[in-house]
XYZ file of C-alpha atoms in Angstrom:
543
model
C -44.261 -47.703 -60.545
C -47.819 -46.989 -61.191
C -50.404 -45.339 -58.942
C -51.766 -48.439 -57.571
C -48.423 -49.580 -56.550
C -47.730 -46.644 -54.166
C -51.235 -46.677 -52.856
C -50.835 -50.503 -51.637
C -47.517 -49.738 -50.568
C -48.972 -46.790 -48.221
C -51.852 -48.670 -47.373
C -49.585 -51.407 -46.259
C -46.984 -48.808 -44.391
C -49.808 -47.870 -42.540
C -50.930 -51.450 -41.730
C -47.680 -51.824 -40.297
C -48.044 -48.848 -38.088
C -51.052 -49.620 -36.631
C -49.739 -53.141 -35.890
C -46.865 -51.781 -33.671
C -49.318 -49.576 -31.206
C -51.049 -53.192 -30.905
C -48.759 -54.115 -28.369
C -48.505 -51.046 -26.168
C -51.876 -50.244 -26.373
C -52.704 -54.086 -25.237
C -49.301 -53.321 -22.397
C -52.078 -50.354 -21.450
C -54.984 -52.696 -20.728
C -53.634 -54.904 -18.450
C -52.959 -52.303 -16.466
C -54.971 -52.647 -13.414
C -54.629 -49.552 -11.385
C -55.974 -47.138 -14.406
C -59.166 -47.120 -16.376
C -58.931 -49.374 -19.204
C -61.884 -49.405 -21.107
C -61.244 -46.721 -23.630
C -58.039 -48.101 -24.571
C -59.907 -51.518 -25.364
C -62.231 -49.810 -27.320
C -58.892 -47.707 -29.045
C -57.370 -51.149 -29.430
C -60.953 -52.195 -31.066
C -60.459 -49.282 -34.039
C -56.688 -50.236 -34.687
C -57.672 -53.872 -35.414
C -60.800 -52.706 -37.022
C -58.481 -50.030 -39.409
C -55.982 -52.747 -40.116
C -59.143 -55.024 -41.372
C -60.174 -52.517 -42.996
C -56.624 -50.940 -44.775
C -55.519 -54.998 -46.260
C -59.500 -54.811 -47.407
C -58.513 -51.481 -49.243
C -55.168 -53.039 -50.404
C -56.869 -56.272 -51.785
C -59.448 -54.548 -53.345
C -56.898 -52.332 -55.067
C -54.565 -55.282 -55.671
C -57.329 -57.277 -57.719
C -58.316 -54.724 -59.661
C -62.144 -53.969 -57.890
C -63.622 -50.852 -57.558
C -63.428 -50.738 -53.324
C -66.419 -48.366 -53.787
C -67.626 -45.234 -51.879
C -68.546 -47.565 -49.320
C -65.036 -48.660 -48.013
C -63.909 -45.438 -47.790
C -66.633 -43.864 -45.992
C -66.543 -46.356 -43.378
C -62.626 -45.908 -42.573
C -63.244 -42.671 -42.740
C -66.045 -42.892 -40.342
C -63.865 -44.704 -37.740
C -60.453 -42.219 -38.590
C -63.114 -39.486 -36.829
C -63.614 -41.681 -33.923
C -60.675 -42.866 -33.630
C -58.769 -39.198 -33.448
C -61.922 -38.353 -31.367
C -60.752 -41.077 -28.778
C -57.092 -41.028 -28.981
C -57.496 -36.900 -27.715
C -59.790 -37.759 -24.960
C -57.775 -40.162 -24.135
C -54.525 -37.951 -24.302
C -56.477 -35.648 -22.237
C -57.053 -38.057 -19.752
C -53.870 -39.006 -19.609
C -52.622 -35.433 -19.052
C -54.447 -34.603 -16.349
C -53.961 -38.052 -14.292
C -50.192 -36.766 -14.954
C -51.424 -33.308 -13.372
C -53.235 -34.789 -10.487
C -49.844 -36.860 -9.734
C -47.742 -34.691 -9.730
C -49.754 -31.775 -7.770
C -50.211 -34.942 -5.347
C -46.097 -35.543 -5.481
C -45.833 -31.633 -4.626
C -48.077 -31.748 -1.811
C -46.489 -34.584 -0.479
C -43.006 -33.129 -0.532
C -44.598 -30.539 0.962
C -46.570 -31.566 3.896
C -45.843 -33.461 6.919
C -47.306 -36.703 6.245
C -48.798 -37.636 10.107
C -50.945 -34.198 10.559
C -51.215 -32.926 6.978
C -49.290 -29.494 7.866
C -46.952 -27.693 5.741
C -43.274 -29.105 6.471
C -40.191 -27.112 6.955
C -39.739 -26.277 3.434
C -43.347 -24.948 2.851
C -43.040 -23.383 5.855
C -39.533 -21.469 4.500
C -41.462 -20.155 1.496
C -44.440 -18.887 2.852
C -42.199 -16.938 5.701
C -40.089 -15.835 2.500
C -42.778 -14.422 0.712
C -44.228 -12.620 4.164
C -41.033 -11.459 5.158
C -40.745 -9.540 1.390
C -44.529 -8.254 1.828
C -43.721 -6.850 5.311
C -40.762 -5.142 3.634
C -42.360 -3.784 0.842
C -45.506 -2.886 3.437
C -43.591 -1.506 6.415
C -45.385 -4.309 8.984
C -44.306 -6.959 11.025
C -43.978 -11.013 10.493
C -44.108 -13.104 13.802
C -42.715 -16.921 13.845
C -43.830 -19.216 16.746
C -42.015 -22.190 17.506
C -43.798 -24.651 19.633
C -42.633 -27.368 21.652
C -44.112 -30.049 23.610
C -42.876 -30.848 27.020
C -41.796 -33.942 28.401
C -43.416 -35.553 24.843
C -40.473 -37.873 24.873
C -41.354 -39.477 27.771
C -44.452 -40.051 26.896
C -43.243 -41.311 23.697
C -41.390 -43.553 25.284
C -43.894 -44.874 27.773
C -46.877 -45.421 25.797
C -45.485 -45.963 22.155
C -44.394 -44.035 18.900
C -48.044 -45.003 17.703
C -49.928 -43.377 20.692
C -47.430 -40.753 20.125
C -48.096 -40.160 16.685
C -51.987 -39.845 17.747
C -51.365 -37.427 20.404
C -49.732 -35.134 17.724
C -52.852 -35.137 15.469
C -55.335 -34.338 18.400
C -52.702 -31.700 19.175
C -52.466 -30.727 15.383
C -56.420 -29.040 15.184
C -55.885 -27.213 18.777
C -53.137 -25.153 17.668
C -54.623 -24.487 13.698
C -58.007 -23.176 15.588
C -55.912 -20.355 17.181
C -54.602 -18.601 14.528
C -56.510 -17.111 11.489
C -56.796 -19.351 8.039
C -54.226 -16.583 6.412
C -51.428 -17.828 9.035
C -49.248 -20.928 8.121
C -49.057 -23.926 11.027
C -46.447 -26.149 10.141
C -44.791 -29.085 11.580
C -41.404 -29.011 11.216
C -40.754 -32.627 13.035
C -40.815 -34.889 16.099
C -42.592 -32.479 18.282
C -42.119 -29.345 16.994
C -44.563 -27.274 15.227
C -44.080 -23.722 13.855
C -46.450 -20.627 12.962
C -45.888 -17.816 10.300
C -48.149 -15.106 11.534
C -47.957 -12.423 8.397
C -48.579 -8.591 9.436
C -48.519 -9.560 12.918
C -46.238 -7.924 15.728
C -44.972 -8.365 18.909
C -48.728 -8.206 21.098
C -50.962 -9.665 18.573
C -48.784 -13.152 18.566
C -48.372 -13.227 22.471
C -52.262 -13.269 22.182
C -52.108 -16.122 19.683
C -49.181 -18.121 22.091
C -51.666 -17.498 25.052
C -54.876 -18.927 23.313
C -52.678 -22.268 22.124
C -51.691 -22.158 25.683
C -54.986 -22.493 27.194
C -56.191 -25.053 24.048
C -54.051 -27.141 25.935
C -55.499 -26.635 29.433
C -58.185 -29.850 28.227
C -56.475 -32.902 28.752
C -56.133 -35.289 26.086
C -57.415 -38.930 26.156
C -54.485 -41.627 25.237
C -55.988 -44.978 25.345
C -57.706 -44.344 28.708
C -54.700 -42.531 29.614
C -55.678 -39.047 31.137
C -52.485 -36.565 29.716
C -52.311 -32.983 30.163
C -49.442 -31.344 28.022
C -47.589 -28.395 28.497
C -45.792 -26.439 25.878
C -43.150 -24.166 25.425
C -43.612 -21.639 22.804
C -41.044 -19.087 21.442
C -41.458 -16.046 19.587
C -39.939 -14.033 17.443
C -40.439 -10.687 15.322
C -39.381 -9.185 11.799
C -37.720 -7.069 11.840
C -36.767 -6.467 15.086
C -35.164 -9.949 15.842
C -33.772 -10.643 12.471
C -34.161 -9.786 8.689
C -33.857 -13.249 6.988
C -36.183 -16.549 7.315
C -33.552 -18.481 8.731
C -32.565 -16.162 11.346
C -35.765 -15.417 12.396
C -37.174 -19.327 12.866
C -33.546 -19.464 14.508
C -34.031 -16.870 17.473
C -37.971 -18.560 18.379
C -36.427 -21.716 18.473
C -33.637 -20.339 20.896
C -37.004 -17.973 22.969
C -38.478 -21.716 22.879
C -35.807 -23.141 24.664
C -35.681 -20.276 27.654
C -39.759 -20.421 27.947
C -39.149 -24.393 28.823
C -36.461 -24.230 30.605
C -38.301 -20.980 33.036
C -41.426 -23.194 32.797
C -43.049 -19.505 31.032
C -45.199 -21.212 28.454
C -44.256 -18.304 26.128
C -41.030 -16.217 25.517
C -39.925 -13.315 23.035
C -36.439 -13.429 22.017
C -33.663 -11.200 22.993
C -30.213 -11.523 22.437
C -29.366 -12.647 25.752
C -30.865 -15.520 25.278
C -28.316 -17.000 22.402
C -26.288 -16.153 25.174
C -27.751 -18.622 27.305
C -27.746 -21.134 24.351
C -24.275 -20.791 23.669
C -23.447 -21.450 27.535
C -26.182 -24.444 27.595
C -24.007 -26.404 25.193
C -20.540 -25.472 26.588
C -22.286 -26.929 29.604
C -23.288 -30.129 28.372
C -20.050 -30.285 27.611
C -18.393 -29.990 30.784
C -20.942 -31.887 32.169
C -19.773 -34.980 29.884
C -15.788 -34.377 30.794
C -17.226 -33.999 34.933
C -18.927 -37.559 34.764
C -15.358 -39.172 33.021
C -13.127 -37.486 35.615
C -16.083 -37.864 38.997
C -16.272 -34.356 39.141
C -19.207 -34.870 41.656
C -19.743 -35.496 45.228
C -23.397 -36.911 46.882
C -24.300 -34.560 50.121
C -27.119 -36.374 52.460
C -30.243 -34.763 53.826
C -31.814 -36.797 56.595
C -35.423 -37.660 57.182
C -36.877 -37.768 60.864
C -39.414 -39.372 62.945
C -41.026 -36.543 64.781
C -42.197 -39.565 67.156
C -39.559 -41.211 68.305
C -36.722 -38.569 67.153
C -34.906 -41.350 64.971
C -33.724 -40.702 61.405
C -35.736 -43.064 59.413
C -33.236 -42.485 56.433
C -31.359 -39.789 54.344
C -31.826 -38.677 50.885
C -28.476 -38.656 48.414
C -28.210 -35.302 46.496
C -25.833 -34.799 43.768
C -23.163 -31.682 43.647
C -21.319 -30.962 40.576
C -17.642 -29.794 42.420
C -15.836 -27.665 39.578
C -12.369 -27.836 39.304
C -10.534 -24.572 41.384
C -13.988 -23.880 42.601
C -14.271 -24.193 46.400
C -18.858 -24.019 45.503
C -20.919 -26.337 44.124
C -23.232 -26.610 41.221
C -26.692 -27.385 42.742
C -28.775 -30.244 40.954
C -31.455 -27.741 39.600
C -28.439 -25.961 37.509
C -27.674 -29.383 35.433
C -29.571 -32.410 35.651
C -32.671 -31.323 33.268
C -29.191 -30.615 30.602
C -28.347 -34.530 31.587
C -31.986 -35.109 31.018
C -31.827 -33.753 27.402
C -28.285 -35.724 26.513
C -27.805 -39.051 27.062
C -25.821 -38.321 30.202
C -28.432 -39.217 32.846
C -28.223 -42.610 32.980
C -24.831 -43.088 33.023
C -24.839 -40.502 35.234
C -27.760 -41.755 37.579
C -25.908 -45.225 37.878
C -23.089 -43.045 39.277
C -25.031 -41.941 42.483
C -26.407 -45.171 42.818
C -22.723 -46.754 43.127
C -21.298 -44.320 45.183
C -24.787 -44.033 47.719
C -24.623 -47.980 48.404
C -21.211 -47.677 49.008
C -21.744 -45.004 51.379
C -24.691 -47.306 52.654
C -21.829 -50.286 52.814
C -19.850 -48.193 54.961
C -22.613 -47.339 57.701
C -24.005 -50.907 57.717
C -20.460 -52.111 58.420
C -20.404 -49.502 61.409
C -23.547 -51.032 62.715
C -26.177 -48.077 61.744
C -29.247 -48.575 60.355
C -30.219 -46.366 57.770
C -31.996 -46.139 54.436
C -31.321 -44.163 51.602
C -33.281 -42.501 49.137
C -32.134 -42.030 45.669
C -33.498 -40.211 42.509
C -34.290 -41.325 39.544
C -35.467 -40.343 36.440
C -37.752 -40.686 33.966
C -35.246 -42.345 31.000
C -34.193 -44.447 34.046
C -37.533 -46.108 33.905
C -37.740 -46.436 30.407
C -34.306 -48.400 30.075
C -35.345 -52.216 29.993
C -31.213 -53.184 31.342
C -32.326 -50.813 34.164
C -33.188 -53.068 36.625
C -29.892 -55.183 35.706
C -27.482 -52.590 36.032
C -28.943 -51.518 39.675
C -28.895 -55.465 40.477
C -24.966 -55.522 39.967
C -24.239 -52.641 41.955
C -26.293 -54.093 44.990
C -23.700 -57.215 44.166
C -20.588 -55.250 44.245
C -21.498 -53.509 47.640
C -23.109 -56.557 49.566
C -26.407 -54.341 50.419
C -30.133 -54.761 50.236
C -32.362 -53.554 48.389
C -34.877 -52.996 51.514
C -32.233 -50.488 52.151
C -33.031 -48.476 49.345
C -35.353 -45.824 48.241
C -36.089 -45.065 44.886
C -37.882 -41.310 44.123
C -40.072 -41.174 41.101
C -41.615 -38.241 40.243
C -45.590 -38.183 40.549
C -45.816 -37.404 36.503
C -43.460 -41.072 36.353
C -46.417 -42.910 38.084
C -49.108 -41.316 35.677
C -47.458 -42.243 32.418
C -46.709 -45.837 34.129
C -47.228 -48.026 30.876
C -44.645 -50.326 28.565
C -41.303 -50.353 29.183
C -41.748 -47.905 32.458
C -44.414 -50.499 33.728
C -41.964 -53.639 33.622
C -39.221 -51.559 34.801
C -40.481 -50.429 37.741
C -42.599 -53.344 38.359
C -39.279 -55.469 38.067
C -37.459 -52.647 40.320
C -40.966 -53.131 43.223
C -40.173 -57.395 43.013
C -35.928 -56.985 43.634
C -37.544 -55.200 46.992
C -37.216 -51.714 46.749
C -39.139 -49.150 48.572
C -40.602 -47.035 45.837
C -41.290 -43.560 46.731
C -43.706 -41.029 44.899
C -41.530 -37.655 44.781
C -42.948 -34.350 44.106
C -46.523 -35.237 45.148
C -48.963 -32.826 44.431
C -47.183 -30.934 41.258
C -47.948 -33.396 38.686
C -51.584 -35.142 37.135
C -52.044 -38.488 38.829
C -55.185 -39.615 40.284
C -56.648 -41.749 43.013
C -57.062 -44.399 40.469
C -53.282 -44.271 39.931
C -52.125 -43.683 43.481
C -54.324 -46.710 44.424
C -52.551 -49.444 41.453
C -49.156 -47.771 41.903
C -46.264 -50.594 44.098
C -45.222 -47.368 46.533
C -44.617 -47.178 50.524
C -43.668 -43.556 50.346
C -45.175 -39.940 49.663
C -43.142 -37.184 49.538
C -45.266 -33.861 50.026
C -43.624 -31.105 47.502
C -41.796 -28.520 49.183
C -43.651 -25.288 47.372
C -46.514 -26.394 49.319
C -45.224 -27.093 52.461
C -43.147 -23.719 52.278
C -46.220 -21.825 51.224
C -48.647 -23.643 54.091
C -48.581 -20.525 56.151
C -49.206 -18.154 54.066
C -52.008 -19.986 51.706
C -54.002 -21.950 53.558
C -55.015 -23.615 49.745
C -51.351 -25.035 50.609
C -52.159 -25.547 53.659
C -55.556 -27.683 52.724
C -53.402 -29.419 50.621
C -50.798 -31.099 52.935
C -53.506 -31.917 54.943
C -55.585 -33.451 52.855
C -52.235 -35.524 51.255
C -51.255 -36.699 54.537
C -55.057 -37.851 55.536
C -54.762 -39.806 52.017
C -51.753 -41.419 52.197
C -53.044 -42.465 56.082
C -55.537 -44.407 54.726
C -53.420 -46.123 52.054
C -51.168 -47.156 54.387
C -48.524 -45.130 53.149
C -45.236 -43.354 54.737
C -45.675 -39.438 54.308
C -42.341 -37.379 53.739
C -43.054 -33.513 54.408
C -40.058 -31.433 52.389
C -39.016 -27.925 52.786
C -39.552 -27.349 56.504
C -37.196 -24.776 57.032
C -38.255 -23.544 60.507
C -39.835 -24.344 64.036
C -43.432 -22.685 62.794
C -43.632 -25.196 59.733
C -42.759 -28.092 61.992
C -45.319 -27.558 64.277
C -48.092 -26.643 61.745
C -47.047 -30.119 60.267
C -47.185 -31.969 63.623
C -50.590 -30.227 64.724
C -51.505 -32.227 61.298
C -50.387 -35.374 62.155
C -46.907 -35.555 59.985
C -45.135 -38.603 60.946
C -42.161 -37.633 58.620
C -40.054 -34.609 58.339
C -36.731 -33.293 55.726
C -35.657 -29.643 55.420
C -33.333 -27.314 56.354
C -34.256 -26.814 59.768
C -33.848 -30.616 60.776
C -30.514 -30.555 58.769
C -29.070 -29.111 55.836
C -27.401 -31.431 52.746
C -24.154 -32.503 54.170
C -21.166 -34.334 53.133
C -21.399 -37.504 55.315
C -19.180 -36.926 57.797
C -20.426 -33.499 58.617
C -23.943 -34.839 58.590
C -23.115 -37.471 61.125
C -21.718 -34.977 63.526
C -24.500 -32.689 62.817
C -26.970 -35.101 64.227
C -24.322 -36.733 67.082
C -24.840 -33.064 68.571
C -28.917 -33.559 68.012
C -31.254 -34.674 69.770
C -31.965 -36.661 66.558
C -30.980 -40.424 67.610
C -29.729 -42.894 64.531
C -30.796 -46.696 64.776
C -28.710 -49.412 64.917
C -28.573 -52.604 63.266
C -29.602 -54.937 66.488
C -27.131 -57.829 66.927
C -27.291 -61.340 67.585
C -26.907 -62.585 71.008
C -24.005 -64.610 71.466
C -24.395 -68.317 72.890
């Protein structure tokens, strides 16, 4: 085989090379989402080499002299042409560089605000924890939690509620320093890594994201002020490792919401408390199976007439061998958290209109005021449920009070809306609980289906000693006056309350000093040996 014959045959090898990266390289170009145009041009040179190799091979072939010419010119394009394939390599390297640094950040950030998730959040209290060990210093982790954010959740939507964490997301970064890591470790829950920080310098930084949140926020034209609950915790003093550490601020957390403290260190009697929350939640569940609980009745008077206009059903939790009770305060926020409320909300509703049953068939005429709460309203087969229980015990609705809380009313939107919308057509009396405590406005009061106020018993309790209390009632009662609205004053607990109350024109009066929460029967002969008279239902005359 002479010379010729090998250089066609290499010539012709390499032909056959260049015709293969045809198709990949033409696979390339009709890509859309990348830049195209220098692999057109690359796919330009290959056809322009193969032209220009089979020229070569002819030339060769036929026995011409393919001249200086020819070679300079493929030579001239093999510079180019390794010229563009490395630029284009390089290209290609770092668009593989950019994705993945984009793929890192991703698994690494929360998506909705842009923070650091749980995982970033682990490394960077990792590597503090090992610098405050090597440094002798401190590490602080905050865990923050909004309150009540369910609820709102709930009520306005998981897209309004995705947009009230990001205008929450840029309070809580502008309290802390850019060295410190704010993270969001899900739902709403955020956490902060505060490196060579101790135990006063991040109760500072939990009071200044505490009063961030003092501006209310603006939910399509929804007026929402949050609280928080924030727990802290401190290397090394409250634990060594990451996890135990973001551990014990999540249990401080948890005793700041339920004390309503906005902020709380950990200490170990807290997990404690944690511990004994869930063996309570527990019980709780086993108590609602086997109607562990009993309703006691508070009645509400007519300072005018001396009738009782009605009586309010409060739950007891009776423990087995246990001759006390559990008071409502002790349990129902844990019922709030599970998914025990409703079933066991539906409970006192059953057992107060049979009670009501029983008094109507005795030819008294009473009301009765029950509470609900906030998932109540949110639960679209609401309405139904209550509907077949006034069914079963042959009752009206007129009969029956339902208690909202004030902070129900302001967050009145969705599901809550057509719930207790569909609640106000069936005829029930709605009634504004806990007036005073929560955010609502005039504009609120004003759209809102209720016939009662009931004045919050911190301020009627505190009237004589702060006459801000004291303005307060008064102004409440002058208010709900002029709306046409019953007012309920709670918490009068003695003769100098009462009469402050009636020098201000209260109509309506509950609290110890009228009468305690009874069992039934004991409240009926309670007020038999009052001067307190109870109505009854008039009769028809008989022809």
């Amino acid at each position: 085989m002479n010379i010729e014959t090998i250089n066609v045959c290499l010539i012709l090898l390499g032909c056959f090379g260049l015709a293969i990266s045809l198709k990949p390289t033409s696979e390339i170009c009709g890509i859309e989402e990348r830049p195209v145009h220098g692999w057109r041009i690359l796919g330009a040179f290959i056809i322009f080499f193969i032209a220009s190799y089979l020229l070569y091979a002819f030339l060769i072939l036929t026995g011409k002299d393919p001249g200086s010419l020819v070679v300079a010119t493929i030579l001239f394009g093999g510079g180019f042409f390794v010229a563009l394939v490395v630029k284009m390599s390089l290209r290609t390297i770092n668009s593989v560089k950019h994705l993945s640094a984009l793929e890192r950040h991703r698994s690494l950030h929360d998506p909705l605000t842009d923070l650091p998730n749980r995982t970033l959040l682990m490394e960077r209290l990792d590597h503090a924890v090992i610098d405050a060990q090597n440094n002798s210093q401190s590490v602080s982790i905050l865990i923050i939690d909004l309150d009540r954010f369910k609820e709102i959740n709930d009520a306005l939507g998981h897209n309004y509620g995705d947009y009230l964490l990001q205008l929450i997301t840029p309070r809580i970064s502008h309290a802390v320093r850019g060295s410190d890591t704010v993270s969001r470790l899900g739902g709403d829950e955020f956490a902060i890594v505060l490196p060579a920080v101790g135990a006063e310098q991040a109760v500072s930084v939990a009071r200044k994201i505490l009063a961030s949140m003092e501006e209310p926020f603006y939910v399509e034209a929804n007026k929402l002020t949050i609280d928080i609950s924030i727990g802290i915790a401190i290397y090394p003093e409250h634990g060594i490792e990451s996890e135990a550490l973001l551990q014990h601020a999540d249990i401080a957390m948890y005793t700041a919401k339920r004390n309503s403290e906005g902020y709380k260190i950990y200490n170990d009697d807290q997990e404690q408390f944690t511990l004994d929350r869930l063996t309570t939640v527990s019980r709780l569940r086993d108590a609602l199976k086997k109607e562990h609980f009993v309703l006691f009745y508070q009645p509400k008077v007519s300072i005018n007439d001396h009738t009782v206009q009605g009586v309010e059903a409060l739950i007891r939790w009776r423990k087995p061998g246990d001759d006390g009770y559990v008071m409502p305060d002790d349990f129902i926020y844990l019922a709030e958290d599970s998914d025990l409320i409703t079933p066991l909300s539906l409970w006192v509703l059953n057992q107060a209109m049979k009670q009501l049953a029983e008094w109507n068939n005795s030819g008294l005429d009473l009301k009765i005021s029950v509470n609900l709460s906030i998932k109540n309203l949110q639960d679209i087969k609401f309405p139904e449920q209550v509907a077949n229980l006034l069914t079963k015990w042959g009752v009206k609705a007129e009969d029956i009070i339902l208690e909202i809380t004030e902070n129900s009313m302001v967050i009145k939107h969705g599901r809550t809306h057509k719930v207790i919308d569909q609640l106000h057509n069936m005829k029930f009396n709605i009634s504004i609980d806990d007036f005073g405590t929560g955010y609502s406005s005039l504009a609120y009061l004003k759209q809102f289906p209720a016939t009662e106020i009931k004045i919050d018993k911190s301020f009627v309790l505190n009237m004589l000693a702060d006459e801000n209390d004291a303005v307060i009632v008064k102004s409440t009662l002058e208010l709900a006056h002029n709306l046409g609205l019953n007012v309920v004053a709670e918490g009068v607990a003695n003769n100098r309350i009462k009469e402050k109350l009636i020098g201000m024109g209260c109509e309506i009066m509950q609290g110890h000093h009228i009468c305690p929460p009874l069992p039934p029967l004991e409240m009926m002969e309670t007020l038999h040996k009052s001067n307190w008279q109870i109505k009854k239902i008039p009769t028809l005359p008989e022809n």
